[in-house]
PDB file of N, CA and C in Angstrom:
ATOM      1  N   UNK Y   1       0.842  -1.180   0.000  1.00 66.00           N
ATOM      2  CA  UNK Y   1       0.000   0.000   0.000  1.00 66.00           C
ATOM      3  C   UNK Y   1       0.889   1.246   0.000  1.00 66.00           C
ATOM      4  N   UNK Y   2       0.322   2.543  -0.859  1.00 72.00           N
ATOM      5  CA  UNK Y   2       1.113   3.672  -0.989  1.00 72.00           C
ATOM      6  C   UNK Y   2       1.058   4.545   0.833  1.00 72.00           C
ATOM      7  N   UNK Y   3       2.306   4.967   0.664  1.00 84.00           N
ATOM      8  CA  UNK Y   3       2.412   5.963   1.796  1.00 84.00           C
ATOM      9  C   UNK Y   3       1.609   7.034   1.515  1.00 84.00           C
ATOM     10  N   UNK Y   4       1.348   7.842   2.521  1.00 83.00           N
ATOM     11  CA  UNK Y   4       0.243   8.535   2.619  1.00 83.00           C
ATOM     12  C   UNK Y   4       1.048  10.304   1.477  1.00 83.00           C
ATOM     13  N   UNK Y   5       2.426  10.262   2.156  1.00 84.00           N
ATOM     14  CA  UNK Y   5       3.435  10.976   1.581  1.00 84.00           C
ATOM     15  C   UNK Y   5       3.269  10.630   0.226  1.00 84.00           C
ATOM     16  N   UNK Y   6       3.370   9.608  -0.400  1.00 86.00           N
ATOM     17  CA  UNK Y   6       3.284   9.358  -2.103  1.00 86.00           C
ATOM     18  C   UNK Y   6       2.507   9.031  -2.583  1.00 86.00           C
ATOM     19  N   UNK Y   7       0.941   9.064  -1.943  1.00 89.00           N
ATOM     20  CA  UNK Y   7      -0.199   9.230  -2.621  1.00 89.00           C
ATOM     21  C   UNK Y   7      -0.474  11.083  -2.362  1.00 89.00           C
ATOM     22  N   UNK Y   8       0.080  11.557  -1.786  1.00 90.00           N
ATOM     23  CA  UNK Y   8       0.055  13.018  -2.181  1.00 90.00           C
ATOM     24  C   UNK Y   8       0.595  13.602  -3.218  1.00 90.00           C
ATOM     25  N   UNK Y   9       1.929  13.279  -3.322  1.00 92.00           N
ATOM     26  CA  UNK Y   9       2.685  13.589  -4.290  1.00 92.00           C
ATOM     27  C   UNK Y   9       2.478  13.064  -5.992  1.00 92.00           C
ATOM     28  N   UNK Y  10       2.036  11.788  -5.775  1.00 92.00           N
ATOM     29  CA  UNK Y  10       1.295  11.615  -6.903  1.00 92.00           C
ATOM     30  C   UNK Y  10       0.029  12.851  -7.244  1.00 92.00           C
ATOM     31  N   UNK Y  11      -1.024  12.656  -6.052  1.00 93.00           N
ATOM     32  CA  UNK Y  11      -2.351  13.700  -6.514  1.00 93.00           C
ATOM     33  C   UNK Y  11      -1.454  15.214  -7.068  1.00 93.00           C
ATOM     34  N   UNK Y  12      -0.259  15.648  -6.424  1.00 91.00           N
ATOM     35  CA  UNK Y  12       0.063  16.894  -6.742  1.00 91.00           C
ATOM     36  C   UNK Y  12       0.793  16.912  -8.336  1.00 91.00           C
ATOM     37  N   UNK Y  13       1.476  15.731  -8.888  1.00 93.00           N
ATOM     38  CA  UNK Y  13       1.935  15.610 -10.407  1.00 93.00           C
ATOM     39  C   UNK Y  13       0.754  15.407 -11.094  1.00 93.00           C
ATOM     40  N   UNK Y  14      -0.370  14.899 -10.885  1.00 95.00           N
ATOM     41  CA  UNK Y  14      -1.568  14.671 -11.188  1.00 95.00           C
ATOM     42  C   UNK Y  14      -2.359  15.891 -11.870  1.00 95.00           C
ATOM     43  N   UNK Y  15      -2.133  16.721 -10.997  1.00 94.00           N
ATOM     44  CA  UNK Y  15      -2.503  18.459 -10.534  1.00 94.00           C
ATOM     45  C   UNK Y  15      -1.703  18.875 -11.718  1.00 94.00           C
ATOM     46  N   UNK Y  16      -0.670  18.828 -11.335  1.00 95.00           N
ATOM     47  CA  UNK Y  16       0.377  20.011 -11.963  1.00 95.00           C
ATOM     48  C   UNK Y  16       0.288  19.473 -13.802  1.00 95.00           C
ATOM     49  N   UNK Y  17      -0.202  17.987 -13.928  1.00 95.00           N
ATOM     50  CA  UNK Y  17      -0.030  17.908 -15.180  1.00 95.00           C
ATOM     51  C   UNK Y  17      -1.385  17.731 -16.286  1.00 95.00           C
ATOM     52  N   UNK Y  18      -1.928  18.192 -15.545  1.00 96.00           N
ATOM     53  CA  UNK Y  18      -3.709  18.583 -16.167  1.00 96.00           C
ATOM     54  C   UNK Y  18      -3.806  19.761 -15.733  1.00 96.00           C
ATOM     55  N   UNK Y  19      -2.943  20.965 -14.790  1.00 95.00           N
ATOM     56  CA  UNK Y  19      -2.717  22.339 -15.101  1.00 95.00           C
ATOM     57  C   UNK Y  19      -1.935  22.365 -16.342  1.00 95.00           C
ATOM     58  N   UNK Y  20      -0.935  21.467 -16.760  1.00 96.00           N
ATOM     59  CA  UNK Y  20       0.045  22.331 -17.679  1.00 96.00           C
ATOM     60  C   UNK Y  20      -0.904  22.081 -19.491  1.00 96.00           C
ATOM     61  N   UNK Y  21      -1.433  20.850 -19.537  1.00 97.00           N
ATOM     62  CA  UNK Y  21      -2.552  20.645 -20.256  1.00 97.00           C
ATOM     63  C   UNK Y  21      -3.454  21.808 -20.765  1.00 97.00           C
ATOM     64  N   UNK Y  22      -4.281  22.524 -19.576  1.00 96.00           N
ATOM     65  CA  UNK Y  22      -4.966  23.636 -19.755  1.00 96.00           C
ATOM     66  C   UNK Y  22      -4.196  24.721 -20.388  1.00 96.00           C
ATOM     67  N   UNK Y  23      -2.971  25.094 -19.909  1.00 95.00           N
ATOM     68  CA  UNK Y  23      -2.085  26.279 -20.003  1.00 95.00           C
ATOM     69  C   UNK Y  23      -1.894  25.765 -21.296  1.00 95.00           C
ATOM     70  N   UNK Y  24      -1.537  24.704 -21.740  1.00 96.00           N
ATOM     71  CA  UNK Y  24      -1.012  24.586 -23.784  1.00 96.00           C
ATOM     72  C   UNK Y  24      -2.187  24.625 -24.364  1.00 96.00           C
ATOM     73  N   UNK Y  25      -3.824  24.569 -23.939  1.00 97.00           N
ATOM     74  CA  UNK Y  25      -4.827  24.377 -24.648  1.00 97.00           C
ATOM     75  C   UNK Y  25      -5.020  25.886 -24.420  1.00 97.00           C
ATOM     76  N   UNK Y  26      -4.934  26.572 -23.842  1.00 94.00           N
ATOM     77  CA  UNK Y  26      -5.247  28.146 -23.839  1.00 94.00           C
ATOM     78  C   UNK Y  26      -3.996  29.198 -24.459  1.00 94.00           C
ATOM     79  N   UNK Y  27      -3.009  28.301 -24.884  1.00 93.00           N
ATOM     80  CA  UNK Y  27      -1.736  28.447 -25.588  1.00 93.00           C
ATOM     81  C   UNK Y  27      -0.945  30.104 -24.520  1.00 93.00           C
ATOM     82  N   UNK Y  28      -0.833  29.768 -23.278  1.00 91.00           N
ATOM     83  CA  UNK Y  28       0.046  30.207 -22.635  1.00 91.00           C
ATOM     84  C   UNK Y  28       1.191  30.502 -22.420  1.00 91.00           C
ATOM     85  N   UNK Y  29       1.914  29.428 -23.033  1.00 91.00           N
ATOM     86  CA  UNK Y  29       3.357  29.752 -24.027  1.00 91.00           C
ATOM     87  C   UNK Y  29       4.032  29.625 -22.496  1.00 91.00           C
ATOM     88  N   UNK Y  30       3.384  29.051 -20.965  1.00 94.00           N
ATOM     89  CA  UNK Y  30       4.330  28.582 -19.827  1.00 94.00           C
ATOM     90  C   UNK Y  30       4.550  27.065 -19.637  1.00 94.00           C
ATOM     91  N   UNK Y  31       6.005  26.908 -19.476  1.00 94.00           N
ATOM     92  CA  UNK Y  31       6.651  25.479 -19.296  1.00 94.00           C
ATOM     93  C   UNK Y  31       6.127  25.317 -18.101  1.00 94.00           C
ATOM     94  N   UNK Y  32       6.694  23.902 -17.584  1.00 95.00           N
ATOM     95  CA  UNK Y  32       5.956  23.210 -16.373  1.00 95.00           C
ATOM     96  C   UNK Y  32       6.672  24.070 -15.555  1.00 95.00           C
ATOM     97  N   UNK Y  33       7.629  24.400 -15.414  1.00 95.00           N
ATOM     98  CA  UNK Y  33       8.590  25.348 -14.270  1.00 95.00           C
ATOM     99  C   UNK Y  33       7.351  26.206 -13.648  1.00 95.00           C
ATOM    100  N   UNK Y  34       7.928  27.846 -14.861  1.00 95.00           N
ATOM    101  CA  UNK Y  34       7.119  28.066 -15.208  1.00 95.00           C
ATOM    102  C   UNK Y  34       5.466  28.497 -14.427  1.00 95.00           C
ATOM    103  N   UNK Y  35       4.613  27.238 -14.368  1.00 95.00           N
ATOM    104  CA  UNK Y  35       3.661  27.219 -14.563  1.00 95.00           C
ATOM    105  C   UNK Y  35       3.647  26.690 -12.302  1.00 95.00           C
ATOM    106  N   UNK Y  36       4.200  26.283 -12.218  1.00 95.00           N
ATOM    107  CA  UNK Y  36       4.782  25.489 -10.930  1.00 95.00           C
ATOM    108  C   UNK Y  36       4.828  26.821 -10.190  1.00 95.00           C
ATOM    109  N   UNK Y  37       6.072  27.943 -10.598  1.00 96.00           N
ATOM    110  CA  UNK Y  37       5.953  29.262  -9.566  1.00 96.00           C
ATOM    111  C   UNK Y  37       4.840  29.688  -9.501  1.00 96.00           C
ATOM    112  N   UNK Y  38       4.108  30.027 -10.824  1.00 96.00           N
ATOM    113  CA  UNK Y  38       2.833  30.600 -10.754  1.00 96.00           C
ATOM    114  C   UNK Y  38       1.674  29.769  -9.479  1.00 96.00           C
ATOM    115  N   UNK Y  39       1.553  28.850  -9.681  1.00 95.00           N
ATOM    116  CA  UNK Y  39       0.728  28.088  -8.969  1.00 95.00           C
ATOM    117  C   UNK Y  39       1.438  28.199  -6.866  1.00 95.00           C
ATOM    118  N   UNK Y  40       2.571  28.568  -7.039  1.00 96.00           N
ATOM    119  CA  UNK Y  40       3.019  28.915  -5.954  1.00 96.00           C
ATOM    120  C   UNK Y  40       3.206  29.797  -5.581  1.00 96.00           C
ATOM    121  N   UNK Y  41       2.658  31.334  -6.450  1.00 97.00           N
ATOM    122  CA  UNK Y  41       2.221  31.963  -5.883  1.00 97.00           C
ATOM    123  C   UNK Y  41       1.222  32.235  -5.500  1.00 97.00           C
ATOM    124  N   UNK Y  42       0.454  32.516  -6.348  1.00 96.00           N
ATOM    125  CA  UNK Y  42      -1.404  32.269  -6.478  1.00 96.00           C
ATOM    126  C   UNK Y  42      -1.779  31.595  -4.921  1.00 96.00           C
ATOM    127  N   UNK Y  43      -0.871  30.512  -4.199  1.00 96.00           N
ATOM    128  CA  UNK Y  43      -0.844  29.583  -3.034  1.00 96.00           C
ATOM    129  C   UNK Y  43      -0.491  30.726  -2.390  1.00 96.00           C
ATOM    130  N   UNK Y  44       0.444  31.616  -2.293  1.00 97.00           N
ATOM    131  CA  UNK Y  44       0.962  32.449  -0.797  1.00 97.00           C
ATOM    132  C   UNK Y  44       0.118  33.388  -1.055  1.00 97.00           C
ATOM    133  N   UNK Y  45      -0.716  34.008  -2.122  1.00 97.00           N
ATOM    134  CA  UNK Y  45      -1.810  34.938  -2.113  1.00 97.00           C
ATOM    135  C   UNK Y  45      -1.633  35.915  -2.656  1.00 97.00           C
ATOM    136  N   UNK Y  46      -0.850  35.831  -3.977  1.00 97.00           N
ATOM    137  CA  UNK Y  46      -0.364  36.065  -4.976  1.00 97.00           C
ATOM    138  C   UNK Y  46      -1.729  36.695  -6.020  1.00 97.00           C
ATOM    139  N   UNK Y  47      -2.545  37.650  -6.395  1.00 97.00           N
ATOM    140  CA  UNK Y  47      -3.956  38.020  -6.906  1.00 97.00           C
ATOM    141  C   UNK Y  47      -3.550  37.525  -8.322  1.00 97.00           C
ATOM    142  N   UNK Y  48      -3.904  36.609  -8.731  1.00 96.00           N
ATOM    143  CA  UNK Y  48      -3.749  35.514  -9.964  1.00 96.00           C
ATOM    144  C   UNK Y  48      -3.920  36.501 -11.312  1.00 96.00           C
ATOM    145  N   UNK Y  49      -4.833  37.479 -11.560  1.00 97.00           N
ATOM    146  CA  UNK Y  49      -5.399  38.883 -12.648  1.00 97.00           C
ATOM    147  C   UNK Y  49      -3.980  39.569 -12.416  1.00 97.00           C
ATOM    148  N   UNK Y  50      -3.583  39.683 -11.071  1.00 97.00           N
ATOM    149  CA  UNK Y  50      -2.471  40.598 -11.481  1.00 97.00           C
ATOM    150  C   UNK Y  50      -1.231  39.912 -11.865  1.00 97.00           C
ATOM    151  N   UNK Y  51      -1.090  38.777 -11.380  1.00 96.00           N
ATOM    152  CA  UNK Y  51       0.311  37.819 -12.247  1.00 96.00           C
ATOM    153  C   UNK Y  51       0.279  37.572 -13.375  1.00 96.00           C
ATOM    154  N   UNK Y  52      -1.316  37.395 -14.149  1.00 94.00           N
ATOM    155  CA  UNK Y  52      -1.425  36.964 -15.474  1.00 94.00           C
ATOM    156  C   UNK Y  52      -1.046  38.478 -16.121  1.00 94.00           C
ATOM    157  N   UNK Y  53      -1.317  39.536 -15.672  1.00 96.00           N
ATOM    158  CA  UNK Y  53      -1.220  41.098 -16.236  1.00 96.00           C
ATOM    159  C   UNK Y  53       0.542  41.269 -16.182  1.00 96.00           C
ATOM    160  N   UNK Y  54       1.256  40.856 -15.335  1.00 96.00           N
ATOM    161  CA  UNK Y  54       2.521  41.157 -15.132  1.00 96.00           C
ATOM    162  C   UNK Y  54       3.066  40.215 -15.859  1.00 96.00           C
ATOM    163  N   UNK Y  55       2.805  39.112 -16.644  1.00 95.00           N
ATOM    164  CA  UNK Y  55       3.190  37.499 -17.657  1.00 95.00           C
ATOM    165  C   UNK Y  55       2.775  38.236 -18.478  1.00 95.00           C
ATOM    166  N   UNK Y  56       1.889  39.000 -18.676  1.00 94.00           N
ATOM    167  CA  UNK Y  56       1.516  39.463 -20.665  1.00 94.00           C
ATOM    168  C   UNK Y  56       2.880  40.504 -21.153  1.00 94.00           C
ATOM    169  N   UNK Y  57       2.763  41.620 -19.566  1.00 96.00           N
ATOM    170  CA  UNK Y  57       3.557  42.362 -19.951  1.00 96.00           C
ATOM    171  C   UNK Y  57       4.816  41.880 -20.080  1.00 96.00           C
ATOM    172  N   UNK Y  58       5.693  40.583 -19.387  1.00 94.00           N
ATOM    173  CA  UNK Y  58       6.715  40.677 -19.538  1.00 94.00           C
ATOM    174  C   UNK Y  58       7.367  39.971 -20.777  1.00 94.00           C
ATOM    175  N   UNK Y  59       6.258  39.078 -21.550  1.00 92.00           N
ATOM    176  CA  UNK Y  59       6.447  38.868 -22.743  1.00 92.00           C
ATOM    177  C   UNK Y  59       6.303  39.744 -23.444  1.00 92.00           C
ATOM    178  N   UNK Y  60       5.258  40.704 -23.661  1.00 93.00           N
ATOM    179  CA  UNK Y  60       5.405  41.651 -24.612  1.00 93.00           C
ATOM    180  C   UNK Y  60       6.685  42.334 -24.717  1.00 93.00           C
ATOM    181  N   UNK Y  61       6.993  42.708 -23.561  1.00 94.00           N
ATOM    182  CA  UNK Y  61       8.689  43.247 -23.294  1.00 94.00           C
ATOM    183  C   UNK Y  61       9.468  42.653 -23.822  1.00 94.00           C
ATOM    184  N   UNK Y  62       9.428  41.142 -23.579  1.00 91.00           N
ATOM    185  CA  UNK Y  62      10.425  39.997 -24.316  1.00 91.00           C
ATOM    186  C   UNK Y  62      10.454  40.604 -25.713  1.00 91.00           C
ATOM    187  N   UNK Y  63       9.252  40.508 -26.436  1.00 90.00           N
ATOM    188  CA  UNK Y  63       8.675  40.567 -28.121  1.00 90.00           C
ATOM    189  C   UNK Y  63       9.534  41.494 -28.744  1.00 90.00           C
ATOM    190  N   UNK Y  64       9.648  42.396 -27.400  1.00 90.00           N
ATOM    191  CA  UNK Y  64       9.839  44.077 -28.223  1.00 90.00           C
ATOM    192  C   UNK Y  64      11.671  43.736 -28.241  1.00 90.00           C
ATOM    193  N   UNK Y  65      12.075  43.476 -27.219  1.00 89.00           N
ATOM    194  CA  UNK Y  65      13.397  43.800 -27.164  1.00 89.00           C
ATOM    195  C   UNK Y  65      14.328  42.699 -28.115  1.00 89.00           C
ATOM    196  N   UNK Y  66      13.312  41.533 -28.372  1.00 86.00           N
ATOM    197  CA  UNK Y  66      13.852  40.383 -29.663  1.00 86.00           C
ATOM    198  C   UNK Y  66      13.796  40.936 -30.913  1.00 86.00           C
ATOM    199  N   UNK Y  67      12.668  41.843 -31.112  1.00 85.00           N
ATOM    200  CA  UNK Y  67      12.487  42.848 -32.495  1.00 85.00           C
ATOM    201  C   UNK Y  67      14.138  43.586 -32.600  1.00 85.00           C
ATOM    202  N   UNK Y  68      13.616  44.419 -31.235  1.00 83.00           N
ATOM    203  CA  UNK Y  68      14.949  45.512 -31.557  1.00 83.00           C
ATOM    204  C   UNK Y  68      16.230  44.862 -31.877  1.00 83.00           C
ATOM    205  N   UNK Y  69      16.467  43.905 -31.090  1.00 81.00           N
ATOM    206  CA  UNK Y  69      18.067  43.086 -31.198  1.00 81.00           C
ATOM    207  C   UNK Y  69      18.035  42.444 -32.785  1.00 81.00           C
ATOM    208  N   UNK Y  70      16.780  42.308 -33.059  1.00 78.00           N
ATOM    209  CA  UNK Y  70      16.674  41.681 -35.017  1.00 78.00           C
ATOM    210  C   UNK Y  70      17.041  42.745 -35.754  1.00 78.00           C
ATOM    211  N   UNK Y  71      16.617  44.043 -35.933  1.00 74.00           N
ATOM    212  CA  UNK Y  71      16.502  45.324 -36.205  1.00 74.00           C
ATOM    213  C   UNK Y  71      18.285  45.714 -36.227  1.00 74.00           C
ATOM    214  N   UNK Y  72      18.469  45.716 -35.336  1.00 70.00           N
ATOM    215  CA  UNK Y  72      19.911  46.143 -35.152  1.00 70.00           C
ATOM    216  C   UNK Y  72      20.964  45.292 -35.551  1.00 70.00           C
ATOM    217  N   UNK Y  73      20.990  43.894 -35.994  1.00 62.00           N
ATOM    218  CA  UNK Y  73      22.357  42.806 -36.376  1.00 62.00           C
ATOM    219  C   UNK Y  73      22.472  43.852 -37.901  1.00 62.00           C
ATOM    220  N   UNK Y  74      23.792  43.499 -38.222  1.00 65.00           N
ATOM    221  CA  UNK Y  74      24.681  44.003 -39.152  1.00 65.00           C
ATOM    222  C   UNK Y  74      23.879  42.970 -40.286  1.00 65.00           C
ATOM    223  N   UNK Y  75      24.032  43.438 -41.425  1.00 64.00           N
ATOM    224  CA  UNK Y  75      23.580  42.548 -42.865  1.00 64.00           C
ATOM    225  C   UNK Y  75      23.774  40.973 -42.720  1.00 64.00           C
ATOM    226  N   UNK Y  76      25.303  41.653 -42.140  1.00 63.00           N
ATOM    227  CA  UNK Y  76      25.751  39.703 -42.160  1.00 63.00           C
ATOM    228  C   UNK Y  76      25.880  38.938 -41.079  1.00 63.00           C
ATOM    229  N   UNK Y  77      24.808  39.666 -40.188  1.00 58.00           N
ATOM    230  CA  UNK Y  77      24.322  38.395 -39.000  1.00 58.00           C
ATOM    231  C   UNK Y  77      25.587  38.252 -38.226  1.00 58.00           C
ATOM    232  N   UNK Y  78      26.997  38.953 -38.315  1.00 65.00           N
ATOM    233  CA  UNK Y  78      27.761  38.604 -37.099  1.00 65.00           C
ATOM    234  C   UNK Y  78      27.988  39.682 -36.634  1.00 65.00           C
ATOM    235  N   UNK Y  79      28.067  39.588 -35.148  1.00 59.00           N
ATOM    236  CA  UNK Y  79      28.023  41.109 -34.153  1.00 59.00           C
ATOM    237  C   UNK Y  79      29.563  41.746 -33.761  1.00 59.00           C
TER     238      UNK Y  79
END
């Protein structure tokens, strides 16, 4: 019979991997990592609207600053 310890830990990979499911079907673009802090914060009381608002922005930030660094390489792609 399972320990009480690794029938938890199972229910929690269980969890975490029918969260990460949802997150690729709503195309979230977060790895299991990722997706693991989020869920650990949201747990310490973390307002979930404002983490998802601070994840849009910091990809968009990502978007912009991958543009600019494209924008700026020399013709021949070496820096």
């Amino acid at each position: 019979m399972a320990s009480p310890a690794s029938t938890n830990m199972n229910a929690v990979r269980e969890t975490m991997d029918v969260l990460l499911e949802m997150s690729r079907l709503l195309n979230t673009g977060l790895d299991m990592e990722s997706l693991a802090i989020c869920v650990r914060l949201c747990e310490q009381g973390i307002n979930p609207e404002a983490l998802s608002s601070v994840i849009k922005e910091l990809k968009r930030a990502s978007e912009s600053l991958k543009v600019s660094n494209t924008l700026e390489l020399p013709e021949d792609g070496i820096i």
